[in-house]
mmCIF file with all atom_site columns, C-alpha atoms in Angstrom:
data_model
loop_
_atom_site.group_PDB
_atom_site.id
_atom_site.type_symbol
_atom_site.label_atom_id
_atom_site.label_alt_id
_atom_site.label_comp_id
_atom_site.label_asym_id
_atom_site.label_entity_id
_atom_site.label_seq_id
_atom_site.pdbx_PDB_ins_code
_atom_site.Cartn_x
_atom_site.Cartn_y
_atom_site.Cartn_z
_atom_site.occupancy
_atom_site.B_iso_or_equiv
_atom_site.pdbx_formal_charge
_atom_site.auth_seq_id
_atom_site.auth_comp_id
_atom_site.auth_asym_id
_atom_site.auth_atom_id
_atom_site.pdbx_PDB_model_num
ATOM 1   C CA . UNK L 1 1   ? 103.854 99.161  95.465  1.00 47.00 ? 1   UNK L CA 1
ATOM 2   C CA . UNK L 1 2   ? 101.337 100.980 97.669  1.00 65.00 ? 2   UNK L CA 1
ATOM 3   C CA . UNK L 1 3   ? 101.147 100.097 101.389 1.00 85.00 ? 3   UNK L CA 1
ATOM 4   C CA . UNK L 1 4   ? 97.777  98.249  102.166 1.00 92.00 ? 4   UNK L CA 1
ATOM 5   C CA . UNK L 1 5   ? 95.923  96.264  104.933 1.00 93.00 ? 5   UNK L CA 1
ATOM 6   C CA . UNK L 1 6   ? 94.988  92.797  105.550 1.00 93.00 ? 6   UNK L CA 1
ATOM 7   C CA . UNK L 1 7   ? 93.539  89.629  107.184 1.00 94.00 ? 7   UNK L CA 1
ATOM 8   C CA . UNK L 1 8   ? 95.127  87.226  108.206 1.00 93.00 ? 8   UNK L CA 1
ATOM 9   C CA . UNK L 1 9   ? 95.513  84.212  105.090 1.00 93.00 ? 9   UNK L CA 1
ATOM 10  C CA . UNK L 1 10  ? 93.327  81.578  107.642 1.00 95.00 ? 10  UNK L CA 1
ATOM 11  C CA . UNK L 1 11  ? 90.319  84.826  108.427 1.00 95.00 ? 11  UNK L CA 1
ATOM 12  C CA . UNK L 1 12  ? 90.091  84.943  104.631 1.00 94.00 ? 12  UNK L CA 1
ATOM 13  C CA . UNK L 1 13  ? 89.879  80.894  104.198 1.00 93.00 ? 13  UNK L CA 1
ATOM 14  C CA . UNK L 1 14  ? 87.740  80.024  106.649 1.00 95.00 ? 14  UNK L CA 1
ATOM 15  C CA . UNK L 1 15  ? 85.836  83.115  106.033 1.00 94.00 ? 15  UNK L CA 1
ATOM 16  C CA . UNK L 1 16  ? 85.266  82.326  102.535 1.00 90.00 ? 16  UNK L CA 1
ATOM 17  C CA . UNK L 1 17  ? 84.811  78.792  103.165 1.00 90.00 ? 17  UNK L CA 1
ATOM 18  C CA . UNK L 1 18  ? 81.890  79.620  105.497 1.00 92.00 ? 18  UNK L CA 1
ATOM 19  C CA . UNK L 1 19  ? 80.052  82.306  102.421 1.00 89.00 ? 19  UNK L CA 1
ATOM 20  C CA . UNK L 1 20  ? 80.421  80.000  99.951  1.00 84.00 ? 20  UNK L CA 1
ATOM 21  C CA . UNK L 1 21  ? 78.252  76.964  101.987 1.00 87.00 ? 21  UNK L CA 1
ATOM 22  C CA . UNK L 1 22  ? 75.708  79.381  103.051 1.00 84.00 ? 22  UNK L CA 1
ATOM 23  C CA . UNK L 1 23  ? 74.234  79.255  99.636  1.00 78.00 ? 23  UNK L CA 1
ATOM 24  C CA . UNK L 1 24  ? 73.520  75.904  97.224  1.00 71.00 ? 24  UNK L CA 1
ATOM 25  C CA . UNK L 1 25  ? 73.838  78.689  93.738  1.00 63.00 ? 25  UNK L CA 1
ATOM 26  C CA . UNK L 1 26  ? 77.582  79.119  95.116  1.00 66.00 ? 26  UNK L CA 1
ATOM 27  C CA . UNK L 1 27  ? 78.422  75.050  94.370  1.00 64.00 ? 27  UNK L CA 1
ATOM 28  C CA . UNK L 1 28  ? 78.375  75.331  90.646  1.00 65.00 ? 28  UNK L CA 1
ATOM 29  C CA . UNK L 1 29  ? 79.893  77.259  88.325  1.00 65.00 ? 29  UNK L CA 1
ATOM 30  C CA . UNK L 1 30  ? 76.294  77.046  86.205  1.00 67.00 ? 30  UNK L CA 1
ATOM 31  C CA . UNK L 1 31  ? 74.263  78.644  88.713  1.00 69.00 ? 31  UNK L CA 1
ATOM 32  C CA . UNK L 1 32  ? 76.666  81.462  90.705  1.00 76.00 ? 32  UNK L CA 1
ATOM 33  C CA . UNK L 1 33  ? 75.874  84.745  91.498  1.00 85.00 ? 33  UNK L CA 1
ATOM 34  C CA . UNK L 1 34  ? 79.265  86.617  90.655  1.00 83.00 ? 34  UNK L CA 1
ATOM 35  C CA . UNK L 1 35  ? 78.745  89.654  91.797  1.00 88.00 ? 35  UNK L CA 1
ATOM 36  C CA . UNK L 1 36  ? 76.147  89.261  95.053  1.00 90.00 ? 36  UNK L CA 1
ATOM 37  C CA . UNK L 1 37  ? 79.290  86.854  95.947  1.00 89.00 ? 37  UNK L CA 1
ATOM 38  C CA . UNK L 1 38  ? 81.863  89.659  95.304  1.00 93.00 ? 38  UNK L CA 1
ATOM 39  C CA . UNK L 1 39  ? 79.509  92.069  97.529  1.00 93.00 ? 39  UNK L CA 1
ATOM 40  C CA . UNK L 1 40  ? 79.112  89.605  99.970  1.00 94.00 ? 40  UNK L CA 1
ATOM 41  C CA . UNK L 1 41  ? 82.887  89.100  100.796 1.00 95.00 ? 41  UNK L CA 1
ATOM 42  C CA . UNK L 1 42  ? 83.577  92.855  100.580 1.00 95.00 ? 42  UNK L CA 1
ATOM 43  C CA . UNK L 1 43  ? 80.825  92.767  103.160 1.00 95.00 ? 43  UNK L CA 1
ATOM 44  C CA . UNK L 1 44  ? 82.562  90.475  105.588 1.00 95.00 ? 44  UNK L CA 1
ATOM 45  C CA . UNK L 1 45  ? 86.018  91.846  104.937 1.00 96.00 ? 45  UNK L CA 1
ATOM 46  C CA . UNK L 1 46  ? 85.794  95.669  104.594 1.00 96.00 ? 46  UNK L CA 1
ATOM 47  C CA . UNK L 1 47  ? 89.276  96.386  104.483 1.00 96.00 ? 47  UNK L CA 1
ATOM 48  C CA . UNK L 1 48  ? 88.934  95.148  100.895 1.00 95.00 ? 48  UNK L CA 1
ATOM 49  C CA . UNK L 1 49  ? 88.840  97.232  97.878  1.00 94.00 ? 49  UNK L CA 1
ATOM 50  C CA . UNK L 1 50  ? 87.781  94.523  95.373  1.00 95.00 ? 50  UNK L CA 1
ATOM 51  C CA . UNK L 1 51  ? 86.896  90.734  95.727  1.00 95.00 ? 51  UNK L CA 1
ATOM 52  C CA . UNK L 1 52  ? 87.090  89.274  91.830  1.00 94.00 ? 52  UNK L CA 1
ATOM 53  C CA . UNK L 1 53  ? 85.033  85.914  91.138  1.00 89.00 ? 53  UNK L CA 1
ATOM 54  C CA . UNK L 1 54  ? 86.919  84.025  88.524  1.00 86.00 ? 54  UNK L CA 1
ATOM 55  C CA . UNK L 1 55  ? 85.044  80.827  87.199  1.00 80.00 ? 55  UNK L CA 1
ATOM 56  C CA . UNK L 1 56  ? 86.847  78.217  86.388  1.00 74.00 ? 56  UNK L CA 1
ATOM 57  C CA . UNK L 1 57  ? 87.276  75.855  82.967  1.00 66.00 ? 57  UNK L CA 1
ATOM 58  C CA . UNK L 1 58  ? 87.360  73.454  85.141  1.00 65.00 ? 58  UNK L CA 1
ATOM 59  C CA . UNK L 1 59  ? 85.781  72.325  88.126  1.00 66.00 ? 59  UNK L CA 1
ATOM 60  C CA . UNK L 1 60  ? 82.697  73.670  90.032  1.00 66.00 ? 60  UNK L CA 1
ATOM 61  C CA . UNK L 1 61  ? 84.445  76.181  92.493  1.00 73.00 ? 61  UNK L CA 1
ATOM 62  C CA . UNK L 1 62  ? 85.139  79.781  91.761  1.00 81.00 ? 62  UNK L CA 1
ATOM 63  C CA . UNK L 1 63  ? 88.894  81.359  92.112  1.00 86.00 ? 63  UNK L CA 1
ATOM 64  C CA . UNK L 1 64  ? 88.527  84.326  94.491  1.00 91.00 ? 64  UNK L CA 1
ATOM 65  C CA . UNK L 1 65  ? 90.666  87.182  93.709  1.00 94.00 ? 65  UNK L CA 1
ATOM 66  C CA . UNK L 1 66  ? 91.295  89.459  96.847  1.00 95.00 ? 66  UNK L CA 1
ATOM 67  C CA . UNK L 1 67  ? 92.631  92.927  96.732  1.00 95.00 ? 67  UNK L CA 1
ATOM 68  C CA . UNK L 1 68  ? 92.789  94.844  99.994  1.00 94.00 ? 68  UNK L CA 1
ATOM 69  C CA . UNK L 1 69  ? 92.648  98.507  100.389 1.00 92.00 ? 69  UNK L CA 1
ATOM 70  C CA . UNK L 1 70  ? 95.225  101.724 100.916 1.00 94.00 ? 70  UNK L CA 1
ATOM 71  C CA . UNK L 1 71  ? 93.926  103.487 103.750 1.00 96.00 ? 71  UNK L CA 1
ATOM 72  C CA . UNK L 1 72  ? 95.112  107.456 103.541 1.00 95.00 ? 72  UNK L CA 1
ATOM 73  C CA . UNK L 1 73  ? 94.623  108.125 107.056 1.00 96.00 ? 73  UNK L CA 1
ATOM 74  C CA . UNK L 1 74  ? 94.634  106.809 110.800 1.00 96.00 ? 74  UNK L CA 1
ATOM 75  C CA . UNK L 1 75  ? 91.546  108.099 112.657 1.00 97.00 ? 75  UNK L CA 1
ATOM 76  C CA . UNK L 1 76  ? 91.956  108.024 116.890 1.00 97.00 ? 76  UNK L CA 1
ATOM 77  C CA . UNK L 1 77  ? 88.836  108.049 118.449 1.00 96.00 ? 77  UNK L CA 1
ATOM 78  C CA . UNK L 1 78  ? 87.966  107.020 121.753 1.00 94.00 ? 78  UNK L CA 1
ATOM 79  C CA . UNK L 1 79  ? 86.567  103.759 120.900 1.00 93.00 ? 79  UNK L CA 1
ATOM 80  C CA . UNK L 1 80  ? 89.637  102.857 118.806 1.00 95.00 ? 80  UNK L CA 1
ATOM 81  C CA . UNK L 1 81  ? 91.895  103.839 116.073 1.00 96.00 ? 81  UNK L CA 1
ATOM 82  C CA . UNK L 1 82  ? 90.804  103.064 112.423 1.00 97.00 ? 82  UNK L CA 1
ATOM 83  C CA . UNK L 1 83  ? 92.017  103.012 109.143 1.00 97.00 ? 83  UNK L CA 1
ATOM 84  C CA . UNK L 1 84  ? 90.196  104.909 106.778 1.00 97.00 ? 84  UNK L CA 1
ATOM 85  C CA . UNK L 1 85  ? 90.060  104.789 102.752 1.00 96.00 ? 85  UNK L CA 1
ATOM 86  C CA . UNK L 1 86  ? 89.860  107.743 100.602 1.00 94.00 ? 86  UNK L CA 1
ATOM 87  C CA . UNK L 1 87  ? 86.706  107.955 99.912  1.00 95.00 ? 87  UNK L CA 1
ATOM 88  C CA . UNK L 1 88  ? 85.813  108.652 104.101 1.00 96.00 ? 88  UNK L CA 1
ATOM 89  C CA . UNK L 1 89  ? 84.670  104.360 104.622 1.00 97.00 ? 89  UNK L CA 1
ATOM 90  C CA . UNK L 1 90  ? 86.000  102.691 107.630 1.00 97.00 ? 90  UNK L CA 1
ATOM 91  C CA . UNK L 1 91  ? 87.956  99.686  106.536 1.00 97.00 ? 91  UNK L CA 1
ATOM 92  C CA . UNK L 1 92  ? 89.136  98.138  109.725 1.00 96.00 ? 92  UNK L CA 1
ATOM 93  C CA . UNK L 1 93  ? 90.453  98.932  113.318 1.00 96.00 ? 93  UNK L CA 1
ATOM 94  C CA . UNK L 1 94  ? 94.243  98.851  113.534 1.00 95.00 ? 94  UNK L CA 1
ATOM 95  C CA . UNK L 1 95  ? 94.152  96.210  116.339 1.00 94.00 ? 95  UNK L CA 1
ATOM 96  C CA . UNK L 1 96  ? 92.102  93.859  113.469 1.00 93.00 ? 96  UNK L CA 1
ATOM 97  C CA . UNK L 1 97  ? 94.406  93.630  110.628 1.00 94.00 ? 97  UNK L CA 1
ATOM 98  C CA . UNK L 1 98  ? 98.106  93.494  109.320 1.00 92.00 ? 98  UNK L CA 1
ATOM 99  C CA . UNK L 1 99  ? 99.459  96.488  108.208 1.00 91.00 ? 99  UNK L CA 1
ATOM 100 C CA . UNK L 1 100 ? 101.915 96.149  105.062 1.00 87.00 ? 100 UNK L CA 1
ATOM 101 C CA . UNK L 1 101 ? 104.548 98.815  103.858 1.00 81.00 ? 101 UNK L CA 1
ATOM 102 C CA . UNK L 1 102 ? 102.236 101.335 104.809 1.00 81.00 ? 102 UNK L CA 1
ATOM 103 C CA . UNK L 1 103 ? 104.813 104.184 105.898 1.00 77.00 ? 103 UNK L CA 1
ATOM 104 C CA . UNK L 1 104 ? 103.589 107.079 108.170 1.00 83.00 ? 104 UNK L CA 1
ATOM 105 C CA . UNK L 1 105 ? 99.946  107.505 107.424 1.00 91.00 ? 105 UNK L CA 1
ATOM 106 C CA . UNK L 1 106 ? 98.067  111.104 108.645 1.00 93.00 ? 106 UNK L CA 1
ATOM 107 C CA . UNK L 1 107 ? 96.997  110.768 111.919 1.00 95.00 ? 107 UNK L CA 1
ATOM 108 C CA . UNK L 1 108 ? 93.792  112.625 113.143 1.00 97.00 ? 108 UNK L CA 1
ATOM 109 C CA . UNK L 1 109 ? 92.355  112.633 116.205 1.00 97.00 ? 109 UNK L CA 1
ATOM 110 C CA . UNK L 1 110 ? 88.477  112.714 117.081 1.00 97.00 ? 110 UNK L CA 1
ATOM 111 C CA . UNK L 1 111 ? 87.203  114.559 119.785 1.00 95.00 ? 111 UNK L CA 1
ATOM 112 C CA . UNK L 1 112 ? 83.343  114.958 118.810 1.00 92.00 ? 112 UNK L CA 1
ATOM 113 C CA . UNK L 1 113 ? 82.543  111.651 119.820 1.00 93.00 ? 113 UNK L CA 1
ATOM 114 C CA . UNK L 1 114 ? 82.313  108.982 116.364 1.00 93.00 ? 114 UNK L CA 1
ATOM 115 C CA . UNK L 1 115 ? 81.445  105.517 116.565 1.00 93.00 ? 115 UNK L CA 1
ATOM 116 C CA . UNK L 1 116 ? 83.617  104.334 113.523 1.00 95.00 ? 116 UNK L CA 1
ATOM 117 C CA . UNK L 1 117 ? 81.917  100.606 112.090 1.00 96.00 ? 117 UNK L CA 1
ATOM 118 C CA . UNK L 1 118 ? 84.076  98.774  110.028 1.00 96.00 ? 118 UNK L CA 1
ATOM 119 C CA . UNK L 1 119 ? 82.630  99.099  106.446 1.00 95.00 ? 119 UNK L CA 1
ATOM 120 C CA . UNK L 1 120 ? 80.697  102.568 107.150 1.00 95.00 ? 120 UNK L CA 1
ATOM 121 C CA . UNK L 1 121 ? 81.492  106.034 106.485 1.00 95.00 ? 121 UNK L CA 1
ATOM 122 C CA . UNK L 1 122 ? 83.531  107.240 109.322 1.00 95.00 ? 122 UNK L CA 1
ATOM 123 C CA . UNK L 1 123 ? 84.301  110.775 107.827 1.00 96.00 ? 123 UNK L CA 1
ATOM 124 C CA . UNK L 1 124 ? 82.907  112.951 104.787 1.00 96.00 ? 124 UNK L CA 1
ATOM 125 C CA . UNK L 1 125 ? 84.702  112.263 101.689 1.00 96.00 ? 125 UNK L CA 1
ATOM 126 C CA . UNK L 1 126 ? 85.291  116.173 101.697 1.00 95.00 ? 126 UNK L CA 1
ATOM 127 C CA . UNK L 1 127 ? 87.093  115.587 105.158 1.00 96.00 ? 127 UNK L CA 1
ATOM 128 C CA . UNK L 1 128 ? 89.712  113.457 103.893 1.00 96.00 ? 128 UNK L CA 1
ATOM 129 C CA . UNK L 1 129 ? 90.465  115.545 100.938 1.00 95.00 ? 129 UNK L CA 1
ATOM 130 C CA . UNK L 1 130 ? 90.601  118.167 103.640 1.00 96.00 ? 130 UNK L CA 1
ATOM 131 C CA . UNK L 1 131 ? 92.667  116.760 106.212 1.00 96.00 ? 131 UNK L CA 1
ATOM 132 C CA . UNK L 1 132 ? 95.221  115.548 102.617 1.00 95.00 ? 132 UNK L CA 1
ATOM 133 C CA . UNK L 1 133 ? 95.226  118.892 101.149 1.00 96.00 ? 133 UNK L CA 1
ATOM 134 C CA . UNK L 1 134 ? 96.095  120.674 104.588 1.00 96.00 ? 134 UNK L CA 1
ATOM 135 C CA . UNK L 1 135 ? 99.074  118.460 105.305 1.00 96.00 ? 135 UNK L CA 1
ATOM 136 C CA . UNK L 1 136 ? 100.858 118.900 102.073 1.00 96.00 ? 136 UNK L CA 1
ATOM 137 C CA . UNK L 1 137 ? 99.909  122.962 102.021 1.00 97.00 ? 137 UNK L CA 1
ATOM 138 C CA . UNK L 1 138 ? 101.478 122.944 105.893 1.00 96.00 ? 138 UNK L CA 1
ATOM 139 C CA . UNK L 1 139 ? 104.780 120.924 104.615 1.00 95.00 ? 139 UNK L CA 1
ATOM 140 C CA . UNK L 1 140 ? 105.399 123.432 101.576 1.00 96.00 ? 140 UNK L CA 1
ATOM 141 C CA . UNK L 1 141 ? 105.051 126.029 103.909 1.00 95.00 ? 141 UNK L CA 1
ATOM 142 C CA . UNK L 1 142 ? 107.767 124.406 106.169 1.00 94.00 ? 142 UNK L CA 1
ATOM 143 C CA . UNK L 1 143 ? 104.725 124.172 108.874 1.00 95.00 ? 143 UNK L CA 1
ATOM 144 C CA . UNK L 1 144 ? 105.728 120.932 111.010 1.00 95.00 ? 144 UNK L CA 1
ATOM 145 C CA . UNK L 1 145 ? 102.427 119.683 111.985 1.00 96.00 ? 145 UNK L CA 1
ATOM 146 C CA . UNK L 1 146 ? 102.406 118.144 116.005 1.00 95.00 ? 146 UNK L CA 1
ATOM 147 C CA . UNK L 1 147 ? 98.510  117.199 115.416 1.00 96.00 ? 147 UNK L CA 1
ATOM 148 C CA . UNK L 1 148 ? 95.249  117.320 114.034 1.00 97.00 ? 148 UNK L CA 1
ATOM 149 C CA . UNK L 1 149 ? 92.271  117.077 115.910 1.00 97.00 ? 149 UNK L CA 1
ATOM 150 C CA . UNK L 1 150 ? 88.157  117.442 114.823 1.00 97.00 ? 150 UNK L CA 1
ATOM 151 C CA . UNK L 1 151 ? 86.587  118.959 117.965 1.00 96.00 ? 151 UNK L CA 1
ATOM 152 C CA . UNK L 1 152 ? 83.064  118.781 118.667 1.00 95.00 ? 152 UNK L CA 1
ATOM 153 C CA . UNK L 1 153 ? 81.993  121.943 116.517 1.00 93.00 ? 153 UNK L CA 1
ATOM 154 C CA . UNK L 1 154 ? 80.947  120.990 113.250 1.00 92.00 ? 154 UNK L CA 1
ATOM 155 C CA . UNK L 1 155 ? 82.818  121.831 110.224 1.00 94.00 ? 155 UNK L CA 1
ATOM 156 C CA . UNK L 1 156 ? 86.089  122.531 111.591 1.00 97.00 ? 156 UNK L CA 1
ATOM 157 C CA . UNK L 1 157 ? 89.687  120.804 111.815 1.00 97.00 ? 157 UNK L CA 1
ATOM 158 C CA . UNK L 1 158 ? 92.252  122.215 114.609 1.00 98.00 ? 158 UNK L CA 1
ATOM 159 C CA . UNK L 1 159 ? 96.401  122.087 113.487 1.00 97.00 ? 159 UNK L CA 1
ATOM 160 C CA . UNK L 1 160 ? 98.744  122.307 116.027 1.00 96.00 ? 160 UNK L CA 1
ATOM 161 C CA . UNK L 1 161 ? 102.467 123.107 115.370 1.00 95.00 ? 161 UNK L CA 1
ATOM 162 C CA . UNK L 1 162 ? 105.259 121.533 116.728 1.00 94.00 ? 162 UNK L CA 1
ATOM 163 C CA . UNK L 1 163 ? 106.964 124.198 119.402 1.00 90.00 ? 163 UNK L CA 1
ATOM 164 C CA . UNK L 1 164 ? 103.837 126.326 119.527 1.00 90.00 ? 164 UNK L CA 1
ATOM 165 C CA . UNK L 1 165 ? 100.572 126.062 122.115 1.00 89.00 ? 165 UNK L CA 1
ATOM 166 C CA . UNK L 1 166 ? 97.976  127.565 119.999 1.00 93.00 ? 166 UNK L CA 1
ATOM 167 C CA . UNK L 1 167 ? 95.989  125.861 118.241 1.00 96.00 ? 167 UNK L CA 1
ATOM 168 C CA . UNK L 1 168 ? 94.872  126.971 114.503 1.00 97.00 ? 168 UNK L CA 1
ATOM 169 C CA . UNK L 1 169 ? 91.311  126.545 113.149 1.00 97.00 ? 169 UNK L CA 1
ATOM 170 C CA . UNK L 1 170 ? 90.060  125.916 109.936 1.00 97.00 ? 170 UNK L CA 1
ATOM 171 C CA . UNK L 1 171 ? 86.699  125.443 108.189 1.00 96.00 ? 171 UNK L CA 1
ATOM 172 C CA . UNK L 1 172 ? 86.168  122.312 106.785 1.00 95.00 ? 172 UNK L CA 1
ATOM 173 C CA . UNK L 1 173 ? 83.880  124.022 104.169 1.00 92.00 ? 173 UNK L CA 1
ATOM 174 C CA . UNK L 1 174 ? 86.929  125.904 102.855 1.00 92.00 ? 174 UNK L CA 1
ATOM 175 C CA . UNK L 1 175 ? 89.834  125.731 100.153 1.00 94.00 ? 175 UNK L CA 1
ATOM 176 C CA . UNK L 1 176 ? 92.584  125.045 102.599 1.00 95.00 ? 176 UNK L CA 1
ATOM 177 C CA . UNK L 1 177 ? 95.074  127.116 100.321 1.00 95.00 ? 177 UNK L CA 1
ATOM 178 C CA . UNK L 1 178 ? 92.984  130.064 102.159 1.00 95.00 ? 178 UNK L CA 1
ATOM 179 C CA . UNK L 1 179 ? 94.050  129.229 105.544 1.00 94.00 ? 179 UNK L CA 1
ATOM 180 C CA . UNK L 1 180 ? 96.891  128.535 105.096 1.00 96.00 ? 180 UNK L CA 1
ATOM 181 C CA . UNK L 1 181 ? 97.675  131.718 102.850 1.00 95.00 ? 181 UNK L CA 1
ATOM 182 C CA . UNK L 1 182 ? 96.218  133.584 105.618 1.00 95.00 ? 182 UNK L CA 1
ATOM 183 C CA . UNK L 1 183 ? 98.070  131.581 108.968 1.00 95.00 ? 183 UNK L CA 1
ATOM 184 C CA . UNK L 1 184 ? 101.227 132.662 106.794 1.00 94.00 ? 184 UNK L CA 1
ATOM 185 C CA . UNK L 1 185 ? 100.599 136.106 106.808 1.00 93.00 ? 185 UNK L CA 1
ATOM 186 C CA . UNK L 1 186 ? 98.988  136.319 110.068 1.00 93.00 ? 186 UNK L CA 1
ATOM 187 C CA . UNK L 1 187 ? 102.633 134.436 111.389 1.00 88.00 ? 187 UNK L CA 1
ATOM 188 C CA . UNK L 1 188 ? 104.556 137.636 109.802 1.00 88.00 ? 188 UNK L CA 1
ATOM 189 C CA . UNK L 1 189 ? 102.326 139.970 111.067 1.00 90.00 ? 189 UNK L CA 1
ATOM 190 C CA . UNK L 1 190 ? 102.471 138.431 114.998 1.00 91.00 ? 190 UNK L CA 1
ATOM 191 C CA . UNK L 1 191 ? 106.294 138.550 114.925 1.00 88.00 ? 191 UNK L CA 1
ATOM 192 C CA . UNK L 1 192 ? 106.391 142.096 113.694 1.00 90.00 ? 192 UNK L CA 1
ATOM 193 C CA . UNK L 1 193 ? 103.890 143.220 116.503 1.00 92.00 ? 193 UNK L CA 1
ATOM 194 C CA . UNK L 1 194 ? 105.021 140.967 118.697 1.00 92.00 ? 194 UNK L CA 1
ATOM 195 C CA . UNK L 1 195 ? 101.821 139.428 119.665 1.00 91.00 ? 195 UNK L CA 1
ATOM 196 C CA . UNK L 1 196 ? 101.712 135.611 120.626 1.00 88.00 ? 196 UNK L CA 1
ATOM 197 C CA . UNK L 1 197 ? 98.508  133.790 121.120 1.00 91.00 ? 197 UNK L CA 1
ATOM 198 C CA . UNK L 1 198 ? 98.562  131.906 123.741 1.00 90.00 ? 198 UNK L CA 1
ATOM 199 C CA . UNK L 1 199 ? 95.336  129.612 123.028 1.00 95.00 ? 199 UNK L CA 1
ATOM 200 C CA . UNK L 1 200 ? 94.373  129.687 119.500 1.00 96.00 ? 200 UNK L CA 1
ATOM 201 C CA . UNK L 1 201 ? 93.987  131.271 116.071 1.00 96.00 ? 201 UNK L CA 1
ATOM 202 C CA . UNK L 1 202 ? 90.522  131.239 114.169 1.00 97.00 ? 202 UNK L CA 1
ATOM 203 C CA . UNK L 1 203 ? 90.761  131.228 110.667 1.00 97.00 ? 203 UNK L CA 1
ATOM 204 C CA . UNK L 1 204 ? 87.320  129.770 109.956 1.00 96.00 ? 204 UNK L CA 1
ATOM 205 C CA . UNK L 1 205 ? 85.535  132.859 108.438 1.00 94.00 ? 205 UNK L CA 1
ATOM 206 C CA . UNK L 1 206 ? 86.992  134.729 105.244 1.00 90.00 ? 206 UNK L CA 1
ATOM 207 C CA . UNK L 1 207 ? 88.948  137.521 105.539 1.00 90.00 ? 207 UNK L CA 1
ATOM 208 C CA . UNK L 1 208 ? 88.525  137.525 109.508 1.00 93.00 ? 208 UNK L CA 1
ATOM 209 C CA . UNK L 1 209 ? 91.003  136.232 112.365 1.00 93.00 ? 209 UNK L CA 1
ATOM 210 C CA . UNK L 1 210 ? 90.319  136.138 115.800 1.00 95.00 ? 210 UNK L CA 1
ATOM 211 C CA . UNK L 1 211 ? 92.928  135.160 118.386 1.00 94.00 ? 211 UNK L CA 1
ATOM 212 C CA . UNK L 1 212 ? 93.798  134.561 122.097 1.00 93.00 ? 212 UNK L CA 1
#
């Protein structure tokens, strides 16, 4: 079963206690609002994927079915870390929630300055797919990743090996098989000419790498 995050059981009582008596249509079966109800809870507890109304045969109150989300990454920023979903939303700070068989989730680092909100796009769908992508290219390619990092110039993603000091940059705006394809050739190339940069490696424009 996929690793996921959560509320505590009492956030998501009295929280749903609380949405339901804020509106006289949610007291009857006859007269709710399924799905403003399901938006509304998803609203209040982002880390949720799904929030199913089930009315019942009988009785007046609805079952609530919750399902939280997987989060695919860990974004460290310097207003918090946050787990974020696939699809680039920000589902919940890490301090916030219970994480559950989740394993070792990518980690990337922020250093351009995001505001993550809870429920709000905290990255570019693209990003993620990215950031995903890059990690399993660099572990085929035996490429033990120390860290990721977005710096403040837009449209690029910074790897760091483990026992090296330069950094390597890549273009968010480009198949990551590229740069990688090229950072593997480029490593061949160094240890035949014996050349070592010191600071970093710019693979951001095709065909083209610059180095300190």
């Amino acid at each position: 079963m996929p690793g996921n995050i959560a509320s505590s059981e009492r956030a998501y009582q009295e929280g749903l206690k609380d949405i339901l008596s804020k509106s006289i249509f949610n007291h009857s079966k006859v007269t709710i609002q399924t799905e403003k109800l399901s938006q509304t809870i998803k609203q209040r507890f982002p880390e949720l994927a799904s929030a199913d109304i089930e009315l019942p045969l009988l009785g007046q109150l609805p079952n609530v079915v919750l399902t939280p989300a997987e989060p695919v990454i860990l974004l460290v920023t310097q207003n918090g870390v946050f787990y974020l979903g696939a699809d680039g939303k920000t589902l919940a700070r890490t301090d916030q929630v219970t994480a559950n068989a989740l394993g070792g989730l990518p980690t990337v680092r922020d250093d351009s300055g995001l505001v993550p909100e809870p429920g709000k796009n905290g990255l570019p769908k693209q990003t993620i797919t990215t950031v995903i992508k890059l990690l399993r290219l660099s572990a085929s390619a035996n490429i033990d990743v120390e860290s990721l990092s977005l710096p403040i110039s837009p449209n690029e993603i910074d790897l760091l090996a483990k026992g090296t000091t330069s950094t390597v940059r890549f273009s968010l705006d480009q198949d990551p098989r590229q740069g990688i394809g090229a950072l593997l050739a480029l490593r061949d190339k160094f240890k035949s000419d014996n050349i070592s940069p010191s600071s970093y490696l710019d693979l951001r424009v095709p065909d083209k790498a610059f180095y300190k």
